[in-house]
Short mmCIF file of N, CA and C in Angstrom, two decimals:
data_model
loop_
_atom_site.label_atom_id
_atom_site.label_comp_id
_atom_site.label_asym_id
_atom_site.label_seq_id
_atom_site.Cartn_x
_atom_site.Cartn_y
_atom_site.Cartn_z
N UNK A 155 -24.29 -1.81 -12.34
CA UNK A 155 -23.29 -2.45 -13.17
C UNK A 155 -22.87 -1.51 -14.29
N UNK A 156 -21.58 -1.48 -14.58
CA UNK A 156 -21.02 -0.60 -15.59
C UNK A 156 -21.34 -1.16 -16.98
N UNK A 157 -22.06 -0.40 -17.79
CA UNK A 157 -22.41 -0.85 -19.14
C UNK A 157 -21.64 -0.09 -20.22
N UNK A 158 -20.84 0.88 -19.83
CA UNK A 158 -20.02 1.63 -20.78
C UNK A 158 -18.81 0.77 -21.18
N UNK A 159 -18.34 0.90 -22.41
CA UNK A 159 -17.17 0.13 -22.82
C UNK A 159 -15.91 0.59 -22.10
N UNK A 160 -15.05 -0.36 -21.76
CA UNK A 160 -13.75 -0.05 -21.17
C UNK A 160 -12.81 -1.22 -21.40
N UNK A 161 -11.52 -0.93 -21.33
CA UNK A 161 -10.48 -1.93 -21.55
C UNK A 161 -9.73 -2.12 -20.23
N UNK A 162 -9.46 -3.37 -19.90
CA UNK A 162 -8.71 -3.69 -18.69
C UNK A 162 -7.44 -4.45 -19.07
N UNK A 163 -6.33 -4.02 -18.51
CA UNK A 163 -5.05 -4.67 -18.70
C UNK A 163 -4.57 -5.12 -17.33
N UNK A 164 -4.25 -6.39 -17.20
CA UNK A 164 -3.84 -6.95 -15.91
C UNK A 164 -2.45 -7.56 -16.04
N UNK A 165 -1.57 -7.22 -15.10
CA UNK A 165 -0.23 -7.81 -15.01
C UNK A 165 -0.26 -8.82 -13.88
N UNK A 166 0.16 -10.06 -14.18
CA UNK A 166 0.07 -11.12 -13.18
C UNK A 166 1.12 -12.18 -13.46
N UNK A 167 1.57 -12.84 -12.40
CA UNK A 167 2.42 -14.01 -12.55
C UNK A 167 1.57 -15.17 -13.06
N UNK A 168 1.94 -15.75 -14.20
CA UNK A 168 1.08 -16.77 -14.80
C UNK A 168 0.89 -17.99 -13.90
N UNK A 169 1.88 -18.29 -13.06
CA UNK A 169 1.76 -19.45 -12.17
C UNK A 169 0.69 -19.23 -11.10
N UNK A 170 0.27 -17.97 -10.88
CA UNK A 170 -0.77 -17.68 -9.89
C UNK A 170 -2.17 -18.01 -10.39
N UNK A 171 -2.32 -18.20 -11.69
CA UNK A 171 -3.65 -18.46 -12.26
C UNK A 171 -3.92 -19.96 -12.20
N UNK A 172 -4.91 -20.37 -11.41
CA UNK A 172 -5.17 -21.80 -11.26
C UNK A 172 -5.76 -22.43 -12.52
N UNK A 173 -5.60 -23.73 -12.64
CA UNK A 173 -6.20 -24.46 -13.73
C UNK A 173 -5.26 -24.69 -14.90
N UNK A 174 -5.83 -25.12 -16.00
CA UNK A 174 -5.11 -25.43 -17.22
C UNK A 174 -4.42 -24.17 -17.75
N UNK A 175 -3.15 -24.27 -18.07
CA UNK A 175 -2.40 -23.10 -18.53
C UNK A 175 -2.94 -22.53 -19.84
N UNK A 176 -3.57 -23.37 -20.66
CA UNK A 176 -4.13 -22.88 -21.93
C UNK A 176 -5.44 -22.11 -21.72
N UNK A 177 -6.02 -22.22 -20.53
CA UNK A 177 -7.27 -21.52 -20.22
C UNK A 177 -7.05 -20.33 -19.29
N UNK A 178 -5.80 -19.93 -19.08
CA UNK A 178 -5.49 -18.85 -18.13
C UNK A 178 -6.19 -17.53 -18.45
N UNK A 179 -6.22 -17.14 -19.71
CA UNK A 179 -6.82 -15.85 -20.06
C UNK A 179 -8.30 -15.81 -19.68
N UNK A 180 -9.02 -16.87 -20.02
CA UNK A 180 -10.45 -16.91 -19.70
C UNK A 180 -10.68 -17.06 -18.19
N UNK A 181 -9.85 -17.83 -17.52
CA UNK A 181 -9.99 -17.99 -16.07
C UNK A 181 -9.79 -16.65 -15.37
N UNK A 182 -8.73 -15.92 -15.74
CA UNK A 182 -8.48 -14.62 -15.12
C UNK A 182 -9.61 -13.65 -15.44
N UNK A 183 -10.10 -13.68 -16.67
CA UNK A 183 -11.22 -12.81 -17.04
C UNK A 183 -12.47 -13.10 -16.22
N UNK A 184 -12.79 -14.38 -16.05
CA UNK A 184 -13.97 -14.76 -15.25
C UNK A 184 -13.79 -14.34 -13.79
N UNK A 185 -12.59 -14.57 -13.25
CA UNK A 185 -12.33 -14.20 -11.86
C UNK A 185 -12.38 -12.69 -11.66
N UNK A 186 -11.81 -11.93 -12.59
CA UNK A 186 -11.86 -10.47 -12.51
C UNK A 186 -13.30 -9.97 -12.55
N UNK A 187 -14.08 -10.50 -13.47
CA UNK A 187 -15.49 -10.10 -13.58
C UNK A 187 -16.23 -10.37 -12.28
N UNK A 188 -16.01 -11.54 -11.74
CA UNK A 188 -16.70 -11.93 -10.51
C UNK A 188 -16.29 -11.06 -9.32
N UNK A 189 -14.99 -10.87 -9.15
CA UNK A 189 -14.50 -10.20 -7.95
C UNK A 189 -14.49 -8.67 -8.03
N UNK A 190 -14.27 -8.11 -9.21
CA UNK A 190 -14.17 -6.66 -9.34
C UNK A 190 -15.44 -6.04 -9.91
N UNK A 191 -15.98 -6.67 -10.95
CA UNK A 191 -17.15 -6.10 -11.62
C UNK A 191 -18.47 -6.62 -11.04
N UNK A 192 -18.42 -7.70 -10.29
CA UNK A 192 -19.64 -8.26 -9.70
C UNK A 192 -20.60 -8.84 -10.73
N UNK A 193 -20.04 -9.42 -11.78
CA UNK A 193 -20.87 -10.02 -12.82
C UNK A 193 -20.08 -11.12 -13.52
N UNK A 194 -20.75 -11.83 -14.42
CA UNK A 194 -20.09 -12.86 -15.20
C UNK A 194 -19.43 -12.27 -16.44
N UNK A 195 -18.45 -12.97 -16.97
CA UNK A 195 -17.85 -12.62 -18.24
C UNK A 195 -18.89 -12.87 -19.32
N UNK A 196 -19.16 -11.85 -20.15
CA UNK A 196 -20.18 -11.95 -21.20
C UNK A 196 -19.50 -12.15 -22.54
N UNK A 197 -19.56 -13.36 -23.05
CA UNK A 197 -18.95 -13.63 -24.35
C UNK A 197 -20.04 -13.77 -25.39
N UNK A 198 -19.99 -12.92 -26.42
CA UNK A 198 -20.90 -12.98 -27.56
C UNK A 198 -22.37 -12.93 -27.17
N UNK A 199 -22.76 -11.91 -26.47
CA UNK A 199 -24.16 -11.71 -26.10
C UNK A 199 -24.69 -10.45 -26.80
N UNK A 200 -25.97 -10.47 -27.07
CA UNK A 200 -26.60 -9.28 -27.66
C UNK A 200 -26.52 -8.13 -26.67
N UNK A 201 -26.36 -6.93 -27.17
CA UNK A 201 -26.32 -5.76 -26.31
C UNK A 201 -24.95 -5.49 -25.71
N UNK A 202 -23.93 -6.13 -26.23
CA UNK A 202 -22.57 -5.91 -25.73
C UNK A 202 -21.96 -7.19 -25.20
N UNK A 203 -20.68 -7.34 -25.43
CA UNK A 203 -20.00 -8.54 -24.98
C UNK A 203 -18.60 -8.17 -24.50
N UNK A 204 -17.96 -9.14 -23.86
CA UNK A 204 -16.60 -8.97 -23.39
C UNK A 204 -15.68 -9.80 -24.28
N UNK A 205 -14.54 -9.24 -24.61
CA UNK A 205 -13.59 -9.98 -25.45
C UNK A 205 -12.32 -10.25 -24.66
N UNK A 206 -11.87 -11.49 -24.69
CA UNK A 206 -10.64 -11.92 -24.05
C UNK A 206 -9.57 -12.00 -25.14
N UNK A 207 -8.55 -11.16 -25.05
CA UNK A 207 -7.44 -11.21 -26.00
C UNK A 207 -6.43 -12.24 -25.51
N UNK A 208 -5.76 -12.87 -26.44
CA UNK A 208 -4.71 -13.84 -26.10
C UNK A 208 -3.36 -13.18 -26.40
N UNK A 209 -2.63 -12.85 -25.34
CA UNK A 209 -1.35 -12.16 -25.46
C UNK A 209 -0.19 -13.13 -25.24
N UNK A 210 1.02 -12.72 -25.62
CA UNK A 210 2.18 -13.59 -25.43
C UNK A 210 2.40 -13.98 -23.98
N UNK A 211 2.93 -15.17 -23.80
CA UNK A 211 3.33 -15.74 -22.50
C UNK A 211 2.18 -16.15 -21.60
N UNK A 212 0.93 -16.04 -22.05
CA UNK A 212 -0.18 -16.43 -21.19
C UNK A 212 -0.09 -17.89 -20.79
N UNK A 213 0.52 -18.73 -21.63
CA UNK A 213 0.56 -20.16 -21.39
C UNK A 213 1.95 -20.67 -21.00
N UNK A 214 2.82 -19.77 -20.57
CA UNK A 214 4.20 -20.15 -20.26
C UNK A 214 4.26 -21.23 -19.18
N UNK A 215 5.20 -22.16 -19.36
CA UNK A 215 5.42 -23.18 -18.33
C UNK A 215 6.35 -22.64 -17.25
N UNK A 216 6.97 -21.49 -17.51
CA UNK A 216 7.86 -20.85 -16.54
C UNK A 216 7.07 -19.83 -15.71
N UNK A 217 7.53 -19.56 -14.50
CA UNK A 217 6.81 -18.62 -13.62
C UNK A 217 7.11 -17.16 -13.98
N UNK A 218 6.65 -16.73 -15.15
CA UNK A 218 6.89 -15.36 -15.62
C UNK A 218 5.67 -14.49 -15.36
N UNK A 219 5.88 -13.19 -15.44
CA UNK A 219 4.75 -12.26 -15.39
C UNK A 219 4.33 -11.96 -16.81
N UNK A 220 3.03 -11.79 -17.00
CA UNK A 220 2.50 -11.51 -18.34
C UNK A 220 1.37 -10.51 -18.23
N UNK A 221 1.08 -9.86 -19.36
CA UNK A 221 -0.05 -8.96 -19.48
C UNK A 221 -1.25 -9.74 -20.00
N UNK A 222 -2.43 -9.41 -19.49
CA UNK A 222 -3.69 -9.99 -19.94
C UNK A 222 -4.61 -8.82 -20.28
N UNK A 223 -5.31 -8.95 -21.40
CA UNK A 223 -6.09 -7.84 -21.94
C UNK A 223 -7.54 -8.25 -22.16
N UNK A 224 -8.46 -7.41 -21.69
CA UNK A 224 -9.89 -7.68 -21.80
C UNK A 224 -10.61 -6.41 -22.25
N UNK A 225 -11.53 -6.57 -23.19
CA UNK A 225 -12.40 -5.48 -23.62
C UNK A 225 -13.79 -5.78 -23.10
N UNK A 226 -14.35 -4.86 -22.32
CA UNK A 226 -15.65 -5.07 -21.71
C UNK A 226 -16.71 -4.20 -22.36
N UNK A 227 -17.89 -4.77 -22.52
CA UNK A 227 -19.06 -4.08 -23.05
C UNK A 227 -18.84 -3.57 -24.47
N UNK A 228 -18.23 -4.39 -25.30
CA UNK A 228 -18.02 -4.03 -26.70
C UNK A 228 -19.34 -4.13 -27.45
N UNK A 229 -19.69 -3.08 -28.17
CA UNK A 229 -20.92 -3.10 -28.97
C UNK A 229 -20.66 -2.71 -30.41
N UNK A 230 -19.59 -1.95 -30.64
CA UNK A 230 -19.27 -1.51 -32.00
C UNK A 230 -17.76 -1.40 -32.13
N UNK A 231 -17.31 -1.39 -33.35
CA UNK A 231 -15.88 -1.28 -33.61
C UNK A 231 -15.41 0.15 -33.33
N UNK A 232 -14.23 0.25 -32.77
CA UNK A 232 -13.58 1.54 -32.54
C UNK A 232 -12.24 1.48 -33.26
N UNK A 233 -11.98 2.43 -34.14
CA UNK A 233 -10.72 2.46 -34.87
C UNK A 233 -9.56 2.67 -33.91
N UNK A 234 -8.42 2.09 -34.25
CA UNK A 234 -7.24 2.19 -33.39
C UNK A 234 -6.87 3.63 -33.03
N UNK A 235 -6.89 4.57 -33.99
CA UNK A 235 -6.51 5.94 -33.61
C UNK A 235 -7.44 6.54 -32.55
N UNK A 236 -8.69 6.11 -32.51
CA UNK A 236 -9.64 6.64 -31.54
C UNK A 236 -9.70 5.83 -30.25
N UNK A 237 -9.10 4.64 -30.25
CA UNK A 237 -9.21 3.74 -29.11
C UNK A 237 -8.73 4.38 -27.81
N UNK A 238 -7.56 4.99 -27.83
CA UNK A 238 -7.01 5.62 -26.62
C UNK A 238 -7.86 6.78 -26.14
N UNK A 239 -8.42 7.53 -27.08
CA UNK A 239 -9.17 8.74 -26.73
C UNK A 239 -10.60 8.45 -26.29
N UNK A 240 -11.20 7.37 -26.80
CA UNK A 240 -12.63 7.16 -26.55
C UNK A 240 -12.95 6.02 -25.58
N UNK A 241 -12.03 5.09 -25.39
CA UNK A 241 -12.29 3.95 -24.51
C UNK A 241 -11.43 4.08 -23.25
N UNK A 242 -12.06 4.18 -22.07
CA UNK A 242 -11.27 4.24 -20.84
C UNK A 242 -10.45 2.96 -20.64
N UNK A 243 -9.26 3.11 -20.13
CA UNK A 243 -8.38 1.98 -19.84
C UNK A 243 -8.16 1.92 -18.33
N UNK A 244 -8.17 0.70 -17.81
CA UNK A 244 -7.87 0.46 -16.40
C UNK A 244 -6.76 -0.58 -16.33
N UNK A 245 -5.80 -0.37 -15.46
CA UNK A 245 -4.68 -1.29 -15.33
C UNK A 245 -4.60 -1.78 -13.89
N UNK A 246 -4.38 -3.10 -13.75
CA UNK A 246 -4.30 -3.73 -12.43
C UNK A 246 -3.08 -4.62 -12.35
N UNK A 247 -2.57 -4.75 -11.15
CA UNK A 247 -1.60 -5.79 -10.82
C UNK A 247 -2.36 -6.82 -10.00
N UNK A 248 -2.30 -8.07 -10.41
CA UNK A 248 -3.05 -9.12 -9.72
C UNK A 248 -2.10 -10.06 -8.99
N UNK A 249 -2.46 -10.39 -7.76
CA UNK A 249 -1.73 -11.38 -6.98
C UNK A 249 -2.74 -12.27 -6.28
N UNK A 250 -2.27 -13.44 -5.89
CA UNK A 250 -3.15 -14.36 -5.15
C UNK A 250 -2.67 -14.49 -3.73
N UNK A 251 -3.62 -14.51 -2.82
CA UNK A 251 -3.36 -14.77 -1.42
C UNK A 251 -4.25 -15.94 -1.06
N UNK A 252 -3.63 -17.09 -0.86
CA UNK A 252 -4.36 -18.35 -0.66
C UNK A 252 -5.23 -18.60 -1.89
N UNK A 253 -6.54 -18.63 -1.74
CA UNK A 253 -7.43 -18.88 -2.87
C UNK A 253 -8.14 -17.63 -3.35
N UNK A 254 -7.66 -16.46 -2.96
CA UNK A 254 -8.33 -15.21 -3.32
C UNK A 254 -7.40 -14.32 -4.15
N UNK A 255 -8.02 -13.56 -5.06
CA UNK A 255 -7.29 -12.59 -5.85
C UNK A 255 -7.25 -11.25 -5.15
N UNK A 256 -6.16 -10.53 -5.37
CA UNK A 256 -6.06 -9.13 -5.00
C UNK A 256 -5.75 -8.37 -6.29
N UNK A 257 -6.72 -7.56 -6.75
CA UNK A 257 -6.56 -6.76 -7.96
C UNK A 257 -6.27 -5.32 -7.52
N UNK A 258 -5.03 -4.90 -7.68
CA UNK A 258 -4.60 -3.58 -7.24
C UNK A 258 -4.51 -2.63 -8.44
N UNK A 259 -5.29 -1.55 -8.45
CA UNK A 259 -5.21 -0.59 -9.56
C UNK A 259 -3.80 0.00 -9.66
N UNK A 260 -3.31 0.14 -10.87
CA UNK A 260 -2.00 0.72 -11.13
C UNK A 260 -2.13 1.84 -12.16
N UNK A 261 -2.66 2.96 -11.72
CA UNK A 261 -2.90 4.08 -12.63
C UNK A 261 -1.62 4.58 -13.30
N UNK A 262 -0.49 4.47 -12.61
CA UNK A 262 0.77 4.96 -13.19
C UNK A 262 1.27 4.05 -14.33
N UNK A 263 0.65 2.90 -14.56
CA UNK A 263 1.00 2.02 -15.68
C UNK A 263 0.11 2.27 -16.90
N UNK A 264 -0.90 3.11 -16.79
CA UNK A 264 -1.90 3.23 -17.85
C UNK A 264 -1.28 3.65 -19.18
N UNK A 265 -0.45 4.67 -19.21
CA UNK A 265 0.10 5.15 -20.49
C UNK A 265 0.93 4.07 -21.19
N UNK A 266 1.79 3.39 -20.44
CA UNK A 266 2.61 2.32 -21.02
C UNK A 266 1.76 1.17 -21.50
N UNK A 267 0.81 0.74 -20.69
CA UNK A 267 -0.06 -0.37 -21.06
C UNK A 267 -0.94 -0.02 -22.25
N UNK A 268 -1.44 1.19 -22.28
CA UNK A 268 -2.29 1.65 -23.39
C UNK A 268 -1.52 1.60 -24.71
N UNK A 269 -0.28 2.07 -24.72
CA UNK A 269 0.53 2.04 -25.95
C UNK A 269 0.77 0.60 -26.40
N UNK A 270 1.10 -0.27 -25.47
CA UNK A 270 1.34 -1.68 -25.79
C UNK A 270 0.08 -2.33 -26.37
N UNK A 271 -1.05 -2.05 -25.78
CA UNK A 271 -2.30 -2.71 -26.16
C UNK A 271 -2.96 -2.12 -27.40
N UNK A 272 -2.46 -1.01 -27.90
CA UNK A 272 -3.02 -0.44 -29.13
C UNK A 272 -2.84 -1.36 -30.33
N UNK A 273 -1.94 -2.33 -30.22
CA UNK A 273 -1.75 -3.27 -31.32
C UNK A 273 -2.89 -4.28 -31.39
N UNK A 274 -3.75 -4.30 -30.38
CA UNK A 274 -4.88 -5.23 -30.33
C UNK A 274 -6.18 -4.49 -30.62
N UNK A 275 -6.90 -4.96 -31.61
CA UNK A 275 -8.16 -4.33 -32.00
C UNK A 275 -9.19 -4.40 -30.89
N UNK A 276 -9.96 -3.33 -30.78
CA UNK A 276 -11.05 -3.28 -29.80
C UNK A 276 -12.08 -4.36 -30.12
N UNK A 277 -12.41 -5.17 -29.12
CA UNK A 277 -13.44 -6.18 -29.28
C UNK A 277 -13.05 -7.36 -30.14
N UNK A 278 -11.77 -7.47 -30.50
CA UNK A 278 -11.33 -8.59 -31.31
C UNK A 278 -11.84 -8.55 -32.73
N UNK A 279 -11.73 -7.39 -33.36
CA UNK A 279 -12.24 -7.18 -34.72
C UNK A 279 -11.72 -8.24 -35.68
N UNK A 280 -12.62 -8.80 -36.44
CA UNK A 280 -12.26 -9.73 -37.51
C UNK A 280 -11.84 -8.92 -38.74
N UNK A 281 -11.06 -9.51 -39.62
CA UNK A 281 -10.66 -8.79 -40.83
C UNK A 281 -11.85 -8.29 -41.66
N UNK A 282 -13.01 -8.94 -41.57
CA UNK A 282 -14.17 -8.52 -42.34
C UNK A 282 -14.77 -7.22 -41.84
N UNK A 283 -14.32 -6.76 -40.66
CA UNK A 283 -14.83 -5.51 -40.11
C UNK A 283 -15.87 -5.72 -39.03
N UNK A 284 -16.25 -6.96 -38.74
CA UNK A 284 -17.20 -7.21 -37.67
C UNK A 284 -16.45 -7.31 -36.36
N UNK A 285 -17.14 -7.14 -35.27
CA UNK A 285 -16.54 -7.25 -33.95
C UNK A 285 -16.85 -8.64 -33.44
N UNK A 286 -15.86 -9.28 -32.86
CA UNK A 286 -16.06 -10.60 -32.26
C UNK A 286 -14.88 -11.49 -32.56
N UNK A 287 -14.91 -12.65 -31.92
CA UNK A 287 -13.80 -13.58 -32.12
C UNK A 287 -14.18 -14.70 -33.04
#
């Protein structure tokens, strides 16, 4: 299992995410962890945790595509200027086929997605300087 910190950005049609529209970010995060990482989503655990960011359009009632952002294995704060250089980024396009996800890596989207996601603090930093939500 990968224990190094990394950031994942997923592009998906919001209507493809089953369940309550207000829980889409967490549902996609849990499904990604299960299917790609082979583990559960770790929220607020000692020794590193995963942070689910809430981005625009995640809860849209319209069938739009949206970005979803997850920070995995966060243990310490990383300043924004160092985020791109020190934390690996992975980008996926997600689609559903029947009841299964297909997470397709999109390496050619990394630079664009990385710039967009720099507005979001690593690990969901609180204003007090601690990491967490």
